[in-house]
PDB file of C-alpha atoms in Angstrom:
ATOM      1  CA  UNK J  11       0.000   0.000   0.000  1.00 80.00           C
ATOM      2  CA  UNK J  12       1.334   3.469  -0.860  1.00 77.00           C
ATOM      3  CA  UNK J  13       2.051   5.723   2.086  1.00 82.00           C
ATOM      4  CA  UNK J  14       1.733   9.479   2.272  1.00 81.00           C
ATOM      5  CA  UNK J  15       4.186  11.450   4.361  1.00 83.00           C
ATOM      6  CA  UNK J  16       4.241  15.101   5.335  1.00 87.00           C
ATOM      7  CA  UNK J  17       7.135  17.345   6.281  1.00 89.00           C
ATOM      8  CA  UNK J  18       7.576  20.958   7.313  1.00 87.00           C
ATOM      9  CA  UNK J  19       6.995  22.071   3.709  1.00 85.00           C
ATOM     10  CA  UNK J  20       3.718  20.160   3.269  1.00 89.00           C
ATOM     11  CA  UNK J  21       0.451  22.061   3.032  1.00 88.00           C
ATOM     12  CA  UNK J  22      -2.968  20.546   3.689  1.00 89.00           C
ATOM     13  CA  UNK J  23      -6.004  22.304   2.267  1.00 92.00           C
ATOM     14  CA  UNK J  24      -9.242  21.497   4.073  1.00 93.00           C
ATOM     15  CA  UNK J  25     -12.588  22.034   2.344  1.00 93.00           C
ATOM     16  CA  UNK J  26     -16.075  22.549   3.718  1.00 88.00           C
ATOM     17  CA  UNK J  27     -19.317  21.412   2.128  1.00 91.00           C
ATOM     18  CA  UNK J  28     -20.585  23.790  -0.553  1.00 92.00           C
ATOM     19  CA  UNK J  29     -22.935  26.463   0.752  1.00 95.00           C
ATOM     20  CA  UNK J  30     -25.299  28.866  -1.001  1.00 95.00           C
ATOM     21  CA  UNK J  31     -22.895  31.717  -0.239  1.00 96.00           C
ATOM     22  CA  UNK J  32     -19.927  29.689  -1.481  1.00 97.00           C
ATOM     23  CA  UNK J  33     -21.666  29.031  -4.796  1.00 97.00           C
ATOM     24  CA  UNK J  34     -22.114  32.791  -5.199  1.00 97.00           C
ATOM     25  CA  UNK J  35     -18.507  33.585  -4.332  1.00 98.00           C
ATOM     26  CA  UNK J  36     -15.825  33.829  -7.009  1.00 98.00           C
ATOM     27  CA  UNK J  37     -12.083  33.159  -7.212  1.00 98.00           C
ATOM     28  CA  UNK J  38     -10.963  35.285 -10.179  1.00 98.00           C
ATOM     29  CA  UNK J  39      -7.721  34.016 -11.754  1.00 98.00           C
ATOM     30  CA  UNK J  40      -5.950  35.925 -14.557  1.00 98.00           C
ATOM     31  CA  UNK J  41      -8.146  38.715 -13.268  1.00 97.00           C
ATOM     32  CA  UNK J  42      -6.682  41.622 -15.228  1.00 96.00           C
ATOM     33  CA  UNK J  43      -8.495  44.860 -14.458  1.00 95.00           C
ATOM     34  CA  UNK J  44     -11.714  43.010 -13.571  1.00 96.00           C
ATOM     35  CA  UNK J  45     -13.754  42.817 -16.758  1.00 93.00           C
ATOM     36  CA  UNK J  46     -15.134  39.358 -16.010  1.00 93.00           C
ATOM     37  CA  UNK J  47     -15.673  40.298 -12.374  1.00 94.00           C
ATOM     38  CA  UNK J  48     -17.919  43.197 -13.345  1.00 93.00           C
ATOM     39  CA  UNK J  49     -20.250  40.737 -15.047  1.00 93.00           C
ATOM     40  CA  UNK J  50     -20.132  38.380 -12.071  1.00 95.00           C
ATOM     41  CA  UNK J  51     -20.927  41.195  -9.642  1.00 95.00           C
ATOM     42  CA  UNK J  52     -23.815  42.366 -11.845  1.00 94.00           C
ATOM     43  CA  UNK J  53     -25.157  38.798 -11.742  1.00 94.00           C
ATOM     44  CA  UNK J  54     -25.213  38.872  -7.932  1.00 95.00           C
ATOM     45  CA  UNK J  55     -21.904  37.204  -7.155  1.00 96.00           C
ATOM     46  CA  UNK J  56     -19.223  38.244  -4.694  1.00 96.00           C
ATOM     47  CA  UNK J  57     -15.520  38.174  -5.588  1.00 97.00           C
ATOM     48  CA  UNK J  58     -13.434  36.734  -2.749  1.00 98.00           C
ATOM     49  CA  UNK J  59      -9.990  36.692  -4.356  1.00 98.00           C
ATOM     50  CA  UNK J  60      -8.494  38.239  -7.500  1.00 98.00           C
ATOM     51  CA  UNK J  61      -5.171  36.915  -8.790  1.00 98.00           C
ATOM     52  CA  UNK J  62      -2.912  38.377 -11.466  1.00 98.00           C
ATOM     53  CA  UNK J  63       0.819  38.808 -12.086  1.00 97.00           C
ATOM     54  CA  UNK J  64       0.436  42.462 -13.088  1.00 97.00           C
ATOM     55  CA  UNK J  65       0.241  44.786 -10.060  1.00 97.00           C
ATOM     56  CA  UNK J  66      -1.058  47.682 -12.189  1.00 97.00           C
ATOM     57  CA  UNK J  67      -4.024  45.600 -13.320  1.00 97.00           C
ATOM     58  CA  UNK J  68      -4.745  44.614  -9.722  1.00 97.00           C
ATOM     59  CA  UNK J  69      -4.679  48.279  -8.731  1.00 97.00           C
ATOM     60  CA  UNK J  70      -7.410  48.930 -11.314  1.00 96.00           C
ATOM     61  CA  UNK J  71      -9.284  45.886 -10.022  1.00 97.00           C
ATOM     62  CA  UNK J  72      -9.460  47.566  -6.637  1.00 95.00           C
ATOM     63  CA  UNK J  73     -11.656  50.264  -8.186  1.00 93.00           C
ATOM     64  CA  UNK J  74     -14.519  47.807  -8.755  1.00 91.00           C
ATOM     65  CA  UNK J  75     -14.140  45.274  -5.956  1.00 93.00           C
ATOM     66  CA  UNK J  76     -12.945  44.997  -2.379  1.00 94.00           C
ATOM     67  CA  UNK J  77     -11.758  41.433  -3.027  1.00 97.00           C
ATOM     68  CA  UNK J  78      -8.413  40.325  -1.655  1.00 98.00           C
ATOM     69  CA  UNK J  79      -5.849  40.875  -4.403  1.00 98.00           C
ATOM     70  CA  UNK J  80      -2.917  38.499  -4.826  1.00 98.00           C
ATOM     71  CA  UNK J  81      -0.064  39.297  -7.196  1.00 98.00           C
ATOM     72  CA  UNK J  82       1.673  36.098  -8.238  1.00 98.00           C
ATOM     73  CA  UNK J  83       1.706  32.892 -10.264  1.00 98.00           C
ATOM     74  CA  UNK J  84      -1.168  30.656  -9.119  1.00 98.00           C
ATOM     75  CA  UNK J  85       0.745  27.673 -10.482  1.00 97.00           C
ATOM     76  CA  UNK J  86       3.095  27.994  -7.500  1.00 97.00           C
ATOM     77  CA  UNK J  87       2.006  26.037  -4.376  1.00 94.00           C
ATOM     78  CA  UNK J  88       2.582  28.955  -2.007  1.00 96.00           C
ATOM     79  CA  UNK J  89       0.339  31.226  -4.084  1.00 98.00           C
ATOM     80  CA  UNK J  90      -2.320  28.511  -4.281  1.00 97.00           C
ATOM     81  CA  UNK J  91      -2.283  28.213  -0.478  1.00 97.00           C
ATOM     82  CA  UNK J  92      -2.632  31.991  -0.193  1.00 98.00           C
ATOM     83  CA  UNK J  93      -5.666  31.860  -2.497  1.00 98.00           C
ATOM     84  CA  UNK J  94      -7.225  29.073  -0.429  1.00 98.00           C
ATOM     85  CA  UNK J  95      -6.719  31.018   2.796  1.00 97.00           C
ATOM     86  CA  UNK J  96      -8.555  34.063   1.439  1.00 97.00           C
ATOM     87  CA  UNK J  97     -11.203  32.294  -0.622  1.00 97.00           C
ATOM     88  CA  UNK J  98     -13.298  31.600   2.507  1.00 92.00           C
ATOM     89  CA  UNK J  99     -15.222  28.738   0.929  1.00 95.00           C
ATOM     90  CA  UNK J 100     -15.679  30.237  -2.546  1.00 97.00           C
ATOM     91  CA  UNK J 101     -16.825  27.471  -4.889  1.00 98.00           C
ATOM     92  CA  UNK J 102     -16.741  29.200  -8.295  1.00 98.00           C
ATOM     93  CA  UNK J 103     -13.538  29.927 -10.193  1.00 98.00           C
ATOM     94  CA  UNK J 104     -13.055  32.046 -13.302  1.00 98.00           C
ATOM     95  CA  UNK J 105     -10.067  32.494 -15.590  1.00 98.00           C
ATOM     96  CA  UNK J 106      -9.532  34.444 -18.785  1.00 97.00           C
ATOM     97  CA  UNK J 107      -6.500  32.298 -19.562  1.00 97.00           C
ATOM     98  CA  UNK J 108      -3.609  33.492 -21.742  1.00 96.00           C
ATOM     99  CA  UNK J 109      -4.701  34.062 -25.323  1.00 94.00           C
ATOM    100  CA  UNK J 110      -1.331  34.583 -27.061  1.00 94.00           C
ATOM    101  CA  UNK J 111      -0.703  30.875 -27.792  1.00 96.00           C
ATOM    102  CA  UNK J 112      -3.984  30.695 -29.755  1.00 96.00           C
ATOM    103  CA  UNK J 113      -4.535  34.227 -31.054  1.00 90.00           C
ATOM    104  CA  UNK J 114      -4.278  35.102 -34.740  1.00 77.00           C
ATOM    105  CA  UNK J 115      -2.586  38.316 -33.646  1.00 75.00           C
ATOM    106  CA  UNK J 116      -0.295  36.497 -31.222  1.00 72.00           C
ATOM    107  CA  UNK J 117       2.269  33.790 -31.765  1.00 76.00           C
ATOM    108  CA  UNK J 118      -0.313  31.049 -32.315  1.00 87.00           C
ATOM    109  CA  UNK J 119       2.086  28.297 -31.209  1.00 92.00           C
ATOM    110  CA  UNK J 120      -0.395  26.518 -28.919  1.00 96.00           C
ATOM    111  CA  UNK J 121       1.338  24.128 -26.476  1.00 95.00           C
ATOM    112  CA  UNK J 122       4.759  25.134 -27.854  1.00 94.00           C
ATOM    113  CA  UNK J 123       4.276  28.545 -26.241  1.00 94.00           C
ATOM    114  CA  UNK J 124       5.142  28.408 -22.530  1.00 94.00           C
ATOM    115  CA  UNK J 125       2.177  30.682 -21.806  1.00 95.00           C
ATOM    116  CA  UNK J 126      -0.134  27.823 -22.787  1.00 96.00           C
ATOM    117  CA  UNK J 127       0.427  26.336 -19.334  1.00 97.00           C
ATOM    118  CA  UNK J 128      -2.038  28.918 -18.026  1.00 98.00           C
ATOM    119  CA  UNK J 129      -4.988  26.640 -18.861  1.00 98.00           C
ATOM    120  CA  UNK J 130      -3.216  23.710 -17.170  1.00 98.00           C
ATOM    121  CA  UNK J 131      -2.546  25.791 -14.046  1.00 98.00           C
ATOM    122  CA  UNK J 132      -6.129  27.033 -14.007  1.00 98.00           C
ATOM    123  CA  UNK J 133      -7.593  23.530 -14.078  1.00 98.00           C
ATOM    124  CA  UNK J 134      -5.106  22.341 -11.452  1.00 98.00           C
ATOM    125  CA  UNK J 135      -6.144  25.242  -9.209  1.00 98.00           C
ATOM    126  CA  UNK J 136      -9.809  24.340  -9.712  1.00 98.00           C
ATOM    127  CA  UNK J 137      -9.034  20.789  -8.578  1.00 98.00           C
ATOM    128  CA  UNK J 138      -6.929  21.682  -5.553  1.00 97.00           C
ATOM    129  CA  UNK J 139      -9.370  24.381  -4.423  1.00 98.00           C
ATOM    130  CA  UNK J 140     -12.286  21.954  -4.924  1.00 97.00           C
ATOM    131  CA  UNK J 141     -14.552  24.458  -6.638  1.00 98.00           C
ATOM    132  CA  UNK J 142     -17.878  23.349  -8.083  1.00 98.00           C
ATOM    133  CA  UNK J 143     -17.996  25.531 -11.187  1.00 98.00           C
ATOM    134  CA  UNK J 144     -15.318  26.886 -13.518  1.00 98.00           C
ATOM    135  CA  UNK J 145     -15.835  29.750 -15.964  1.00 98.00           C
ATOM    136  CA  UNK J 146     -13.209  30.052 -18.715  1.00 98.00           C
ATOM    137  CA  UNK J 147     -12.752  32.673 -21.429  1.00 97.00           C
ATOM    138  CA  UNK J 148     -10.256  33.028 -24.266  1.00 96.00           C
ATOM    139  CA  UNK J 149      -9.963  33.973 -27.942  1.00 94.00           C
ATOM    140  CA  UNK J 150     -12.188  31.945 -30.257  1.00 93.00           C
ATOM    141  CA  UNK J 151      -9.390  29.826 -31.841  1.00 94.00           C
ATOM    142  CA  UNK J 152      -8.691  28.363 -28.394  1.00 96.00           C
ATOM    143  CA  UNK J 153     -12.068  26.662 -28.584  1.00 96.00           C
ATOM    144  CA  UNK J 154     -10.826  24.352 -31.357  1.00 95.00           C
ATOM    145  CA  UNK J 155      -7.206  24.092 -30.222  1.00 97.00           C
ATOM    146  CA  UNK J 156      -6.134  20.455 -29.721  1.00 97.00           C
ATOM    147  CA  UNK J 157      -4.030  21.214 -26.653  1.00 98.00           C
ATOM    148  CA  UNK J 158      -6.818  23.153 -24.918  1.00 98.00           C
ATOM    149  CA  UNK J 159      -9.330  20.421 -25.761  1.00 98.00           C
ATOM    150  CA  UNK J 160      -6.991  17.729 -24.402  1.00 98.00           C
ATOM    151  CA  UNK J 161      -6.447  19.595 -21.125  1.00 98.00           C
ATOM    152  CA  UNK J 162     -10.181  20.132 -20.683  1.00 98.00           C
ATOM    153  CA  UNK J 163     -10.980  16.495 -21.444  1.00 98.00           C
ATOM    154  CA  UNK J 164      -8.367  15.356 -18.938  1.00 98.00           C
ATOM    155  CA  UNK J 165      -9.988  17.510 -16.266  1.00 98.00           C
ATOM    156  CA  UNK J 166     -13.495  16.295 -17.124  1.00 98.00           C
ATOM    157  CA  UNK J 167     -12.403  12.654 -17.037  1.00 98.00           C
ATOM    158  CA  UNK J 168     -10.704  13.058 -13.667  1.00 97.00           C
ATOM    159  CA  UNK J 169     -13.491  15.003 -11.953  1.00 98.00           C
ATOM    160  CA  UNK J 170     -16.733  13.939 -13.605  1.00 98.00           C
ATOM    161  CA  UNK J 171     -17.569  17.572 -14.377  1.00 98.00           C
ATOM    162  CA  UNK J 172     -19.822  18.386 -17.315  1.00 98.00           C
ATOM    163  CA  UNK J 173     -18.895  21.076 -19.844  1.00 98.00           C
ATOM    164  CA  UNK J 174     -20.740  23.570 -21.996  1.00 98.00           C
ATOM    165  CA  UNK J 175     -18.813  25.561 -24.612  1.00 97.00           C
ATOM    166  CA  UNK J 176     -19.847  28.438 -26.840  1.00 95.00           C
ATOM    167  CA  UNK J 177     -18.530  31.324 -28.922  1.00 93.00           C
ATOM    168  CA  UNK J 178     -20.128  34.650 -28.044  1.00 90.00           C
ATOM    169  CA  UNK J 179     -20.045  37.605 -30.421  1.00 83.00           C
ATOM    170  CA  UNK J 180     -20.026  40.985 -28.752  1.00 78.00           C
ATOM    171  CA  UNK J 181     -21.299  42.587 -31.944  1.00 76.00           C
ATOM    172  CA  UNK J 182     -24.613  40.822 -31.314  1.00 74.00           C
ATOM    173  CA  UNK J 183     -25.309  43.221 -28.457  1.00 70.00           C
ATOM    174  CA  UNK J 184     -22.769  46.007 -28.788  1.00 69.00           C
ATOM    175  CA  UNK J 185     -21.198  47.938 -31.683  1.00 72.00           C
ATOM    176  CA  UNK J 186     -17.843  46.193 -31.361  1.00 73.00           C
ATOM    177  CA  UNK J 187     -16.210  43.442 -33.449  1.00 72.00           C
ATOM    178  CA  UNK J 188     -15.071  41.005 -30.804  1.00 77.00           C
ATOM    179  CA  UNK J 189     -15.649  37.274 -30.437  1.00 87.00           C
ATOM    180  CA  UNK J 190     -14.641  35.037 -27.571  1.00 91.00           C
ATOM    181  CA  UNK J 191     -14.823  31.371 -26.586  1.00 96.00           C
ATOM    182  CA  UNK J 192     -16.442  30.590 -23.231  1.00 96.00           C
ATOM    183  CA  UNK J 193     -16.630  27.372 -21.228  1.00 98.00           C
ATOM    184  CA  UNK J 194     -18.642  26.438 -18.158  1.00 98.00           C
ATOM    185  CA  UNK J 195     -17.489  23.364 -16.246  1.00 98.00           C
ATOM    186  CA  UNK J 196     -19.881  22.159 -13.556  1.00 98.00           C
ATOM    187  CA  UNK J 197     -19.556  19.523 -10.827  1.00 98.00           C
ATOM    188  CA  UNK J 198     -21.798  16.416 -11.030  1.00 97.00           C
ATOM    189  CA  UNK J 199     -23.800  17.381  -7.943  1.00 94.00           C
ATOM    190  CA  UNK J 200     -24.935  20.598  -9.628  1.00 94.00           C
ATOM    191  CA  UNK J 201     -25.811  19.059 -12.975  1.00 94.00           C
ATOM    192  CA  UNK J 202     -25.067  20.297 -16.473  1.00 94.00           C
ATOM    193  CA  UNK J 203     -25.769  23.949 -17.333  1.00 94.00           C
ATOM    194  CA  UNK J 204     -26.043  24.939 -20.989  1.00 94.00           C
ATOM    195  CA  UNK J 205     -24.639  28.167 -22.400  1.00 92.00           C
ATOM    196  CA  UNK J 206     -26.814  29.908 -24.966  1.00 89.00           C
ATOM    197  CA  UNK J 207     -25.933  32.310 -27.749  1.00 85.00           C
ATOM    198  CA  UNK J 208     -26.948  35.929 -27.309  1.00 75.00           C
ATOM    199  CA  UNK J 209     -30.050  37.046 -29.146  1.00 76.00           C
ATOM    200  CA  UNK J 210     -28.929  39.526 -31.750  1.00 75.00           C
ATOM    201  CA  UNK J 211     -30.210  43.019 -30.995  1.00 63.00           C
ATOM    202  CA  UNK J 212     -31.467  45.082 -33.919  1.00 59.00           C
ATOM    203  CA  UNK J 213     -30.418  48.570 -34.924  1.00 55.00           C
ATOM    204  CA  UNK J 214     -26.879  48.333 -33.586  1.00 50.00           C
ATOM    205  CA  UNK J 215     -24.810  51.054 -35.236  1.00 51.00           C
ATOM    206  CA  UNK J 216     -21.505  49.770 -36.608  1.00 49.00           C
TER     207      UNK J 216
END
């Protein structure tokens, strides 16, 4: 039988049962200035922790939310522990993961770009923090990228989560040419939740 040992560097993350408040509380990874958080707040959610490696973006984030702000790489165990300590039972995680490996305007090198590990780190964080829903956003080509699909399928197979994926066009509701891929991963106890396309509004000036 395998044995598990701990030492002075080991960290143990305890997790409580999901609560109504926890399911309305968000851990915002790759938070940037808080664009995704503004939508979450408008939908009635509370942001517990915002994480980014850019301190200037986190300073802007502070203008819209009183969430704890952590500047660092959430792929590092010590940063992950810091997130857990401040999450206070938050059970929803969001991440607008790095787009450069998949963007037509970026390098487009997929898994050969070191920044592609952002999706891997995000899903690992979701597992270790034991969240019950994961919201992901990236450029549209990421939705068909083989590496991204493989990482998502690995997570789904290991956790039993269900997934809904969609491309949303901002020009359906706003005079702006911008399209993004979105994913919603949901734990089995919550059941699958479908994402729907936006109804195109008429008379939008271009």
